[in-house]
Coordinates of C-alpha atoms and ligand atoms in Angstrom, one line a residue:
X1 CA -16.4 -18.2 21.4
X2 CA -16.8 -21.3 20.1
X3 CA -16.2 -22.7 16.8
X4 CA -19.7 -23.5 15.9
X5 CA -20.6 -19.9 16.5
X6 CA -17.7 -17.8 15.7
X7 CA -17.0 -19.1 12.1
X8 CA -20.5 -18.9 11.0
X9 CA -20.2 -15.0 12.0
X10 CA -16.9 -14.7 10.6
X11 CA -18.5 -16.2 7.6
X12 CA -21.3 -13.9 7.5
X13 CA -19.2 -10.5 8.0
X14 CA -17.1 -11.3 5.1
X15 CA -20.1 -12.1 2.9
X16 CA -21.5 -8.4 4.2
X17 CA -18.2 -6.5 2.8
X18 CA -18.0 -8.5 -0.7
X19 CA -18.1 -5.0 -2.0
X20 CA -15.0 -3.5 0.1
X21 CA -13.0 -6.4 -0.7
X22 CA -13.3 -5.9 -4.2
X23 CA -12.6 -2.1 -4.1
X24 CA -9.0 -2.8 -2.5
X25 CA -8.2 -5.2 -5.0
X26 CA -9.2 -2.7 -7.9
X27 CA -6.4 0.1 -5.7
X28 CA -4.1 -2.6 -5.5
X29 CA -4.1 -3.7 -9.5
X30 CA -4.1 -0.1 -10.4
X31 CA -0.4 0.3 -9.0
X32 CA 1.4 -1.1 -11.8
X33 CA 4.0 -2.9 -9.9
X34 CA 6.3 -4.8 -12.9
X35 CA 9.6 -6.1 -11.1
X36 CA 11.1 -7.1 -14.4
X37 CA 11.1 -3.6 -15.8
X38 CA 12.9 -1.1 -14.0
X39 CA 10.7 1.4 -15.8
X40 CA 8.2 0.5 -12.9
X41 CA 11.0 0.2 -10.0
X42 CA 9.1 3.6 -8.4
X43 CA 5.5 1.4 -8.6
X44 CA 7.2 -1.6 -7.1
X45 CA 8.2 0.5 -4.1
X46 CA 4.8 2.3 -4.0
X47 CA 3.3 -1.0 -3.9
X48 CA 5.7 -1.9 -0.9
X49 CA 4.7 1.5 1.1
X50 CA 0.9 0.5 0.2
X51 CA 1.3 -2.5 1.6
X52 CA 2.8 -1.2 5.2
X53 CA 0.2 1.2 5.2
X54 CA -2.8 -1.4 4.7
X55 CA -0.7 -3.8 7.3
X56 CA -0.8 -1.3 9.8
X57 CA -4.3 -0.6 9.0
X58 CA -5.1 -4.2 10.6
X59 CA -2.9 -3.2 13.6
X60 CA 0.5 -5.1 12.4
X61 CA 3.6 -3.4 13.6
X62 CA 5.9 -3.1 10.3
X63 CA 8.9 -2.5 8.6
X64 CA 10.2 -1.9 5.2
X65 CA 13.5 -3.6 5.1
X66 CA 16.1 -2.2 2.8
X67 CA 17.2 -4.9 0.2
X68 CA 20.3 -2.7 -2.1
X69 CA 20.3 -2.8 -5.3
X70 CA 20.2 -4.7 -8.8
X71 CA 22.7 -4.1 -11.3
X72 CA 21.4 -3.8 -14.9
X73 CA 23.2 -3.4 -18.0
X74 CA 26.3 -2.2 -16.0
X75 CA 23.9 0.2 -13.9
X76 CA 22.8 0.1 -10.1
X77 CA 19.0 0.4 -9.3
X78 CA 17.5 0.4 -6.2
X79 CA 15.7 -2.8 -5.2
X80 CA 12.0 -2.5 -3.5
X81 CA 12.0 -2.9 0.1
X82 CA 10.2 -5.8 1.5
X83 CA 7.4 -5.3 3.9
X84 CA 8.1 -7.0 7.0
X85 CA 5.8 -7.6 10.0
X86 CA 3.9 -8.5 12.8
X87 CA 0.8 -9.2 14.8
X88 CA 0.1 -10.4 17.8
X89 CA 2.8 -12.3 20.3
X90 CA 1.1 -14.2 23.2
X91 CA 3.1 -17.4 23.5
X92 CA 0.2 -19.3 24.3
X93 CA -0.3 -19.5 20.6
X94 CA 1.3 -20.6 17.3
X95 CA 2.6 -18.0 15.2
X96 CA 1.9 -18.6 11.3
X97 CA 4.7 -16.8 9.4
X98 CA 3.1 -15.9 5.9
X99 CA 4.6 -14.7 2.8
X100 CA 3.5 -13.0 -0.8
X101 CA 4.5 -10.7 -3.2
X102 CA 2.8 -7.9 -5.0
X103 CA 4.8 -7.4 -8.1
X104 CA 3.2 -8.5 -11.9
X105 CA 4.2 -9.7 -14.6
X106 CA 4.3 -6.8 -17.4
X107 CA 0.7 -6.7 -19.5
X108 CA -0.6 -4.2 -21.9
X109 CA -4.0 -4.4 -23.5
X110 CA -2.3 -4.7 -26.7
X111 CA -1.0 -7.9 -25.9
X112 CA -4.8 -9.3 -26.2
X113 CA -6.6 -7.7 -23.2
X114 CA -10.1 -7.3 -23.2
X115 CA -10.0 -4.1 -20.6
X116 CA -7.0 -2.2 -19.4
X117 CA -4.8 -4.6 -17.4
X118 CA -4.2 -2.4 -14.7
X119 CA -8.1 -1.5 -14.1
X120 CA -9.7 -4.1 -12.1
X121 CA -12.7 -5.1 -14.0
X122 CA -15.9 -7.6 -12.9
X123 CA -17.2 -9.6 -16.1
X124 CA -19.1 -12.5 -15.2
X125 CA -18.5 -12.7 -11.8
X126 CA -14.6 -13.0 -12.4
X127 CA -12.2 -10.2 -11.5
X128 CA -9.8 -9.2 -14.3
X129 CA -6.6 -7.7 -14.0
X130 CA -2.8 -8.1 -13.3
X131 CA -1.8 -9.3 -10.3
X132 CA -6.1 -10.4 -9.5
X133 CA -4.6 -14.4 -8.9
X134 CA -1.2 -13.4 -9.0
X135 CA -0.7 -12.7 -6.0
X136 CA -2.4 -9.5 -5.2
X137 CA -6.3 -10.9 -4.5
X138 CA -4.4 -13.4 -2.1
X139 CA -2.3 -11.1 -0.2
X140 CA -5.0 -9.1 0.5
X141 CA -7.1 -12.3 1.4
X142 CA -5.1 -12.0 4.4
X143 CA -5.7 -9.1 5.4
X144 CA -9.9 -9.6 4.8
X145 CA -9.8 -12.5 7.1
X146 CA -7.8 -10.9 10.2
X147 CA -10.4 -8.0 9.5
X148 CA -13.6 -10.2 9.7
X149 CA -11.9 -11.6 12.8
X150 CA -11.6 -7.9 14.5
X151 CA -15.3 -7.5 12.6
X152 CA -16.7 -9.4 14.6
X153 CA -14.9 -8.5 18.1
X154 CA -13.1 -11.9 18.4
X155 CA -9.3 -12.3 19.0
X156 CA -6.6 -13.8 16.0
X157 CA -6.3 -17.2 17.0
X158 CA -2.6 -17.3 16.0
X159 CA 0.0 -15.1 16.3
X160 CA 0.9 -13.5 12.2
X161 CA 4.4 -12.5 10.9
X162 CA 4.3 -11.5 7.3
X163 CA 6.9 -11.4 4.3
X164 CA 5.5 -9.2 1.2
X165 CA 7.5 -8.5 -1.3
X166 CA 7.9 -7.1 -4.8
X167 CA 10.8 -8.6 -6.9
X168 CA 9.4 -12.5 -7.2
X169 CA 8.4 -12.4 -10.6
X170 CA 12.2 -11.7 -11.0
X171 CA 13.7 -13.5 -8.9
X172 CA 13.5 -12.3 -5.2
X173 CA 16.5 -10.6 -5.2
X174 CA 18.1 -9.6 -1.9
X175 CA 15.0 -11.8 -0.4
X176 CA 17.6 -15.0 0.8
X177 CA 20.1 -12.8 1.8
X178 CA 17.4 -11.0 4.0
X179 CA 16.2 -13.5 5.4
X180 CA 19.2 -15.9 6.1
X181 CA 22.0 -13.1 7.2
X182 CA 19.2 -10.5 8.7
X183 CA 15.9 -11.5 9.5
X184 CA 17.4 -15.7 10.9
X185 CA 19.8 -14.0 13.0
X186 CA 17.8 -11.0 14.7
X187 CA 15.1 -14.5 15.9
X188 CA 12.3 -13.5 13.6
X189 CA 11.9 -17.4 13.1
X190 CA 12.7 -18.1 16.6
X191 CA 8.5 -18.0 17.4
X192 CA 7.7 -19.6 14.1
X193 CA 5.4 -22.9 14.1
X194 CA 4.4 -22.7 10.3
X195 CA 4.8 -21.4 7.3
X196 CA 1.5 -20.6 4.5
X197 CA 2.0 -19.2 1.2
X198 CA -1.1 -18.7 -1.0
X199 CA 0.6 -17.8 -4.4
X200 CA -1.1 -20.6 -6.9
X201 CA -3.9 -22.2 -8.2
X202 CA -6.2 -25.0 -7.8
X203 CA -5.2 -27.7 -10.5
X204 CA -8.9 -27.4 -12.1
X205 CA -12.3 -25.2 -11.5
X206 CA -14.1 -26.6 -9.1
X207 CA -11.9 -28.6 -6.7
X208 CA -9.7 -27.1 -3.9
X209 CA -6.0 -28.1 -2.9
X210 CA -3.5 -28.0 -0.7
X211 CA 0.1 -27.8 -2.4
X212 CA 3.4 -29.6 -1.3
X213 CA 5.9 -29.1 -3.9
X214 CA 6.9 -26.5 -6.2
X215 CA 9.2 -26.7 -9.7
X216 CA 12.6 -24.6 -9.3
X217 CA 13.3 -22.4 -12.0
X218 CA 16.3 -21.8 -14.1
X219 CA 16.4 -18.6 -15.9
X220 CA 18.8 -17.9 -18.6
X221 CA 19.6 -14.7 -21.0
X222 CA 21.7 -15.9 -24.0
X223 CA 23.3 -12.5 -25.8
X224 CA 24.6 -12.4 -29.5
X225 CA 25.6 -9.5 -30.6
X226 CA 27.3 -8.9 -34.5
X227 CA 27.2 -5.1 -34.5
X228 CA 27.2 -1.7 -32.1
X229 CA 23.8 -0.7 -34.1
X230 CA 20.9 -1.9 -35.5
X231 CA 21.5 -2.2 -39.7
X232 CA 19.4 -1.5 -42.6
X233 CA 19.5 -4.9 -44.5
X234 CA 19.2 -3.6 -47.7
X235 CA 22.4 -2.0 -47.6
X236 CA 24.3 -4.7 -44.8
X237 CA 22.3 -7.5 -45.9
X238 CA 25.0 -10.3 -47.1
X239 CA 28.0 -8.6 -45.6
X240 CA 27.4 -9.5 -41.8
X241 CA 27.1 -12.5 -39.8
X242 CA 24.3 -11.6 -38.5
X243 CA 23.7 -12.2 -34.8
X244 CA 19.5 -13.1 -34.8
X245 CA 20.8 -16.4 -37.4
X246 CA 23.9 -17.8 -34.6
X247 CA 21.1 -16.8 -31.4
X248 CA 17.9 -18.6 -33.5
X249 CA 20.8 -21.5 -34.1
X250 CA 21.7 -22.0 -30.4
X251 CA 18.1 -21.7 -29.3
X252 CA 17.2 -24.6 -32.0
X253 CA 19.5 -27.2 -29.8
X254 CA 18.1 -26.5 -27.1
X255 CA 14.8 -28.7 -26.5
X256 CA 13.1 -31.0 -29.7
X257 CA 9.1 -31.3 -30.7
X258 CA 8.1 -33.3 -28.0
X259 CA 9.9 -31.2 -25.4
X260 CA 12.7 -33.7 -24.4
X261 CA 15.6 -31.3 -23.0
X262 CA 18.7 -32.0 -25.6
X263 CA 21.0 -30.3 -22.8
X264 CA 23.7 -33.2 -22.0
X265 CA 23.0 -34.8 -18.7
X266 CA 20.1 -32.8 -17.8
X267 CA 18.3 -35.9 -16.6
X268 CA 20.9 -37.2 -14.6
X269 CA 20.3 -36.1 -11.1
X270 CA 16.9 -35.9 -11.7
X271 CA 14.6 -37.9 -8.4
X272 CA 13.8 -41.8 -9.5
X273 CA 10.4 -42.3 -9.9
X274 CA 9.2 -44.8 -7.2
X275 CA 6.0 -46.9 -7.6
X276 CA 4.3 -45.4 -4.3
X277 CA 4.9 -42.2 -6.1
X278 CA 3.0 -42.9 -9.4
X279 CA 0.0 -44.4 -7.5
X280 CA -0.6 -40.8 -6.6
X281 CA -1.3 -39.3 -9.5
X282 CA -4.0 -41.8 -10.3
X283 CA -6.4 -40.3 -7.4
X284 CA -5.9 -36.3 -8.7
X285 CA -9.0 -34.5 -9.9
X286 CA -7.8 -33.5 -13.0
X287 CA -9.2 -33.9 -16.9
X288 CA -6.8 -33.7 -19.4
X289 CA -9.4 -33.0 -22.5
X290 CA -10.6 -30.2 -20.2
X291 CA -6.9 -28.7 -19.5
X292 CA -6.6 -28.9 -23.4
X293 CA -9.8 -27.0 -24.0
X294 CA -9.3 -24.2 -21.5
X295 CA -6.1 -23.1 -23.4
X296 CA -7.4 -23.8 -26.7
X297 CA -4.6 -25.9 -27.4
X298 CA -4.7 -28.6 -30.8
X299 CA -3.2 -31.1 -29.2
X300 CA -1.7 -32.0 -25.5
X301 CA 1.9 -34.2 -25.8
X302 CA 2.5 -37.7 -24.1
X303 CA -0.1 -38.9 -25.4
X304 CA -2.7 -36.6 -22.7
X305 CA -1.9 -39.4 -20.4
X306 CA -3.2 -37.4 -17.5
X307 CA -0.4 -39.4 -15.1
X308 CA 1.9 -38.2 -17.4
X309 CA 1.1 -34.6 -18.3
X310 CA 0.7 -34.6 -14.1
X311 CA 4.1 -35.8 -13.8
X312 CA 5.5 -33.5 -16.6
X313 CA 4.3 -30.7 -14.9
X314 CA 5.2 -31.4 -11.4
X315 CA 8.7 -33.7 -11.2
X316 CA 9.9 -33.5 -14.2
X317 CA 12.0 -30.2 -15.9
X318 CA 10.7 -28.4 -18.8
X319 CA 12.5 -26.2 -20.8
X320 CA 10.5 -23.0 -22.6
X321 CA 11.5 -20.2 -25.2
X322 CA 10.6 -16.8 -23.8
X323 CA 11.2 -14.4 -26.6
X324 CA 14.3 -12.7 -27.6
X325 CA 15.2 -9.2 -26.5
X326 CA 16.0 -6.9 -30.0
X327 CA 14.4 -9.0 -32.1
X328 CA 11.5 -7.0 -34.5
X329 CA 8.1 -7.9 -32.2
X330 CA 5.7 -5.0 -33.3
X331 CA 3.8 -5.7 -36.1
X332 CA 5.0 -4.6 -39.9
X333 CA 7.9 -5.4 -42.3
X334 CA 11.0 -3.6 -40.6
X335 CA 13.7 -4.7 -42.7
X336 CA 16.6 -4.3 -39.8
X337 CA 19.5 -6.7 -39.2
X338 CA 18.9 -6.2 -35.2
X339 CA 22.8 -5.5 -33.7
X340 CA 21.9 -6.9 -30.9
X341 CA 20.1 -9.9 -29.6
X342 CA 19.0 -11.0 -26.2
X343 CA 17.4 -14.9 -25.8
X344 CA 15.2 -16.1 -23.0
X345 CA 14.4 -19.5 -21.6
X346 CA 14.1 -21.0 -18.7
X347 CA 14.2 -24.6 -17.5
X348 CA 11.7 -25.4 -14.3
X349 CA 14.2 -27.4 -12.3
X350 CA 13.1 -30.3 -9.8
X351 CA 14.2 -32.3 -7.2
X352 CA 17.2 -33.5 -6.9
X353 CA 18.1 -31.1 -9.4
X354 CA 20.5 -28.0 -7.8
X355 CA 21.0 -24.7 -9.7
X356 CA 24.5 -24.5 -9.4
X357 CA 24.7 -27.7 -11.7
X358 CA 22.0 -27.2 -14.4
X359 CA 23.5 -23.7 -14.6
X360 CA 26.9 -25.7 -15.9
X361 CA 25.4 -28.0 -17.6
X362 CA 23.9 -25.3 -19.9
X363 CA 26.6 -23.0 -19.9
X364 CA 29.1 -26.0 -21.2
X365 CA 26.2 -26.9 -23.9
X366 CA 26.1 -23.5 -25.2
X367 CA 29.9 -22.7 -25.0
X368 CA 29.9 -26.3 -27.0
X369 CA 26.9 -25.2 -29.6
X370 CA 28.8 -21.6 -30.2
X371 CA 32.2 -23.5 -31.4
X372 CA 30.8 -25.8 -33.4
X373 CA 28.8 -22.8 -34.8
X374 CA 32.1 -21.4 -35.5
X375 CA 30.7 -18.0 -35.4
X376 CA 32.9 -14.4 -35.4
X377 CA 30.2 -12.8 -33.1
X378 CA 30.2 -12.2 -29.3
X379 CA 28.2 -14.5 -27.1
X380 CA 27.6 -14.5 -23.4
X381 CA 25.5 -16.7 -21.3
X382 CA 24.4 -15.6 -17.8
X383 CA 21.5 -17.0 -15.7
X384 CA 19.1 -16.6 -12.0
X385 CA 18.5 -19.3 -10.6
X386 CA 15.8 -20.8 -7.6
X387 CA 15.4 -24.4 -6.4
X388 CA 12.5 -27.0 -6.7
X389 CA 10.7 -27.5 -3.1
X390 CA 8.9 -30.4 -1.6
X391 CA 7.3 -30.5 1.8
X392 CA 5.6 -33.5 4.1
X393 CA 1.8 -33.3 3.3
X394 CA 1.5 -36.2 5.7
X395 CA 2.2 -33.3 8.6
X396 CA -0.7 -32.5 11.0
X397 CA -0.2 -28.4 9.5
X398 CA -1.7 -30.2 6.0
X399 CA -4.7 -31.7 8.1
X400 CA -5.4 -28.1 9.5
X401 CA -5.4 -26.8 6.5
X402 CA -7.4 -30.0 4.9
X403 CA -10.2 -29.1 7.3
X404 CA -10.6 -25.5 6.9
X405 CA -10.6 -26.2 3.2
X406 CA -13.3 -29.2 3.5
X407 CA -15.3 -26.7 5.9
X408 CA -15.5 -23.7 3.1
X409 CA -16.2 -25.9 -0.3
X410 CA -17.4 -29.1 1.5
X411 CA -14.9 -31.3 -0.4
X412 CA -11.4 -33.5 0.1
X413 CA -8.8 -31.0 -1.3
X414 CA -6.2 -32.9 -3.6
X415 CA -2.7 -32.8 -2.8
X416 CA -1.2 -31.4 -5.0
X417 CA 2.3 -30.2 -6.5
X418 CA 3.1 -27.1 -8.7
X419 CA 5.0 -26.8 -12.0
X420 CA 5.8 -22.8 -11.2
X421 CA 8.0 -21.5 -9.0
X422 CA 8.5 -19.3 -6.0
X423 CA 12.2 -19.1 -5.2
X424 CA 11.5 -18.0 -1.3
X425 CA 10.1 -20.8 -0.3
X426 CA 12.6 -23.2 0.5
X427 CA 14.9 -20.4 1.3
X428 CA 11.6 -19.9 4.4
X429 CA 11.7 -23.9 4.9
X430 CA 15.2 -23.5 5.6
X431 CA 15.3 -20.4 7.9
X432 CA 12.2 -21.6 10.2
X433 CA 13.1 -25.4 10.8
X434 CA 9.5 -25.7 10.1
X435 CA 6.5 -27.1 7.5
X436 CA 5.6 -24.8 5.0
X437 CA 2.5 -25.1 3.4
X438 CA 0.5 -23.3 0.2
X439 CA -2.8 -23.0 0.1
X440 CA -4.4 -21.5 -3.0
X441 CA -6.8 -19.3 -3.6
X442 CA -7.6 -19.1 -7.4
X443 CA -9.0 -21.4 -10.0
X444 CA -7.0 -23.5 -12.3
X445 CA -8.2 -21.2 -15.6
X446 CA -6.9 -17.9 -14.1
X447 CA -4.7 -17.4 -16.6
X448 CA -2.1 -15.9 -14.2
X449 CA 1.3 -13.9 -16.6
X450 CA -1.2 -14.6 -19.2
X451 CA -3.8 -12.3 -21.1
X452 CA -6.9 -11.5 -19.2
X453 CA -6.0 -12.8 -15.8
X454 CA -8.4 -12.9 -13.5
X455 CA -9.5 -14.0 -10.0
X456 CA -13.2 -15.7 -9.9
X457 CA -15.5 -13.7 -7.1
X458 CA -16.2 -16.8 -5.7
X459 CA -12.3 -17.9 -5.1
X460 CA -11.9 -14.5 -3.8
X461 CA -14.8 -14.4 -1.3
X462 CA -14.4 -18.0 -0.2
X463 CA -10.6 -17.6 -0.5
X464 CA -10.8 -15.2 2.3
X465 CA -13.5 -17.8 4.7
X466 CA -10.9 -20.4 3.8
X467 CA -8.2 -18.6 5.4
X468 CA -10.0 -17.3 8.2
X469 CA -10.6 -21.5 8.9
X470 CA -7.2 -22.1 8.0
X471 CA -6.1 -19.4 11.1
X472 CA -8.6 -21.1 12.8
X473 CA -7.7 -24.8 12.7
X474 CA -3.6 -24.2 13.1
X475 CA -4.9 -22.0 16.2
X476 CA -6.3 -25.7 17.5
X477 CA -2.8 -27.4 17.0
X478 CA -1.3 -28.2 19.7
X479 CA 1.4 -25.4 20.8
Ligands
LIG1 N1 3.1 -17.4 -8.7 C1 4.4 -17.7 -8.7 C2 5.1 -17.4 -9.9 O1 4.5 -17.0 -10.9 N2 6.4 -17.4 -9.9 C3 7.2 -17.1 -11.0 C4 8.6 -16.9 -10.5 C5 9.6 -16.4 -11.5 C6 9.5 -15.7 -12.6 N3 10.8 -15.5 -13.1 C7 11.6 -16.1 -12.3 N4 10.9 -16.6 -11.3 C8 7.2 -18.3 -12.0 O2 7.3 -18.0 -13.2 O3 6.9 -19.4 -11.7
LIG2 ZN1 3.0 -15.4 -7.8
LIG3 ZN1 3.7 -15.2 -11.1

């Protein structure tokens, strides 16, 4: 059928089954699927063997590929599998290889929900819930849009292999080794023309884009520890060196007011900015006083110079303070001297910045910090690490996707980079030889690892037409 006809229909069917396509969403957000805590391993596999099943509900053939295991705290658990699979193989045309995951970050209404995190919930035409934007609404976009192709008794226009997984909010473990030493050498890339990921968000509300580069991340979990047990500091205060003072100390050198990086040499390999490079920024939708307001923030650094903040966000690294493992969190005056501390920051990593050497480059500044500390306690550094990633938006796979997206919302999508991460995807740059792509689906105010995430109807329901166009237009490129 032609195009004129069949995406109108397409169009139509998916519009007819709004209702369906919110009811999968609200099974899929109630399986709490947090990678970070192995509390929830067994939901993080669950997730994985709800995934095949809804895969092979579309017709993909599927497999869950065994990944090992994680060691935590000196103890082996078992990593979830990832879903691999499928659809379609007629060599007359391209094959799109597409990845997600379908772990969450952890959430619990106490934290400052409004409703349950793990009940999907429609307020205001805006789907709350973990995982809504991140990345379960998009994942199951997928799925929505091969449907509303068999919906309407019309054939894929592309050939689909997937990759879903559920460890990428820690890390994809076992994911690059899958892919590189299993998955490379058994030729699952061998039939692989592109590459779309849809795990991020438009920059703002209202205007669509099409992503081309992605921060890396550098994780790190910085342990003091003074005593075996936790002490009542009545009775220990004063006799201890206590070992929340040396980790608050070390976490103090770390990064000043303005968020300049005090790690020695951090900057150094760090990409030159180039004049045709800054240009760019001046042509991005995006309001800085707007940004500010939607987080509720007093005041935005460098000056909310929107070229700046931009660049901040996307080119250069950033260093945050996550929180610190042992430390009194709940609310009311414990009076403990914790034993044991664990510190967490990360530093979002960019090109030409590699892992291997930030990692150094903070262990030596730590090591350094703790001697000049001259503290008696034990310290230990250790860190997980994934690289920055930057693709060619000049490529005709970015035109495809340009179209689809100008069909659906009737605009120019920006191009755009990310400041988050997703460790996979130059690990699936690498292991295909070809251009990878992300196209979000959810609005810049989704609030994804935050409180109250959501996923707007609207991005959803037109997230799902823009991916059916997207399969569409690559179907058009030349094989
Ligand atoms: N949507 C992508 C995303 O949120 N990725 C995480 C990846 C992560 C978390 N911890 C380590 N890596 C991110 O925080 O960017
Ligand atoms: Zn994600
Ligand atoms: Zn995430």
């Amino acid at each position: 059928m032609a195009a004129e006809k069949m995406l109108p229909q397409i169009f139509k069917f998916v519009d007819q089954n709004v209702e369906s396509y919110k009811a999968l969403l609200k099974e899929a957000v109630a399986i709490p699927s947090v990678s970070c805590d192995p509390k929830y391993r067994k939901e993080c596999i669950r997730m994985a063997h709800w995934m095949q099943n809804k895969l092979k509900e579309v017709g993909a053939s599927t497999e869950l590929r065994d990944v090992g295991f994680q060691t935590i705290d000196g103890n082996e658990i078992q990593l979830p599998p990832v879903v691999v699979g499928s659809l379609g193989n007629d060599p007359k045309k391209n094959t799109i290889c597409v990845y997600g995951h379908l772990d969450v970050q952890p959430a619990l209404k106490s934290d400052g929900w409004e409703s349950e995190p793990f009940e999907l919930v429609e307020r205001d035409n805006k789907l709350y819930g973990r995982g809504a934007t991140d990345d379960k609404g998009p994942v199951l976009g997928w799925l929505h849009a091969i449907n509303a192709y068999k919906g309407i008794g019309e054939e894929l226009p592309v050939n689909l292999k997937f990759i879903f997984e559920c460890m990428e909010e820690s890390g994809s473990e076992g994911l690059d080794e899958l892919l590189m030493e299993k998955l490379k050498p058994e030729g699952f890339f061998d039939t692989v023309d592109y590459v779309c990921i849809s795990d991020n968000y438009w920059l703002g509300t209202t205007k669509p884009c099409i992503t081309y580069g992605l921060r890396g991340i550098s994780y790190y979990f910085l342990e003091v520890e003074c005593a075996k047990m936790d002490l009542h500091s009545g009775v220990y205060g004063g006799t201890v060196h206590e070992a929340m003072s040396d980790l608050i100390y070390l976490m103090n050198t770390l990064v000043d007011k303005d968020g300049k990086i005090l790690i020695t040499d951090i900057y150094k390999s760090v990409a030159p900015l180039l004049e045709s490079e800054k240009k760019l920024y001046n042509s991005i939708d995006f309001d800085p006083e707007a940004y500010r307001k939607s987080i509720e923030a007093h005041k935005l650094p460098h000056n909310g110079v929107k070229e700046e903040l931009l660049m901040h966000r996307w080119r250069f690294p950033s260093l945050s303070l996550h929180g610190i493992e042992g430390a009194a969190f709940q609310p009311g005056a414990k009076t403990v001297i914790p034993g044991k501390v664990i510190g967490k920051f990360s530093i979002r990593i960019v090109p030409n910045q590699e892992p291997e050497e930030v990692e150094k480059l903070v262990f030596d500044y730590i090591h350094k910090k703790w001697a000049e500390r001259g503290s008696p306690n034990k310290m230990r550094i250790t860190a997980q690490s994934g690289r920055a990633w930057t693709e060619n938006p000049d490529h005709p796979h970015y035109q495809a996707a340009a179209r689809a997206t100008r069909l659906i919302y009737q605009t120019e999508p920006d191009m755009s980079r990310e400041g988050g991460s997703i460790p996979v995807t130059i690990t699936l740059q690498e292991a295909s030889g070809r251009n990878v792509l992300l196209l979000p689906m959810g609005a810049g105010d989704d609030m994804a690892h935050s409180q109250n995430e959501k996923l707007n109807v609207r991005n959803y329901i037109e997230g799902i037409k823009l991916f059916a166009a997207y399969l569409y237009e690559v179907g058009k490129l030349p094989k």
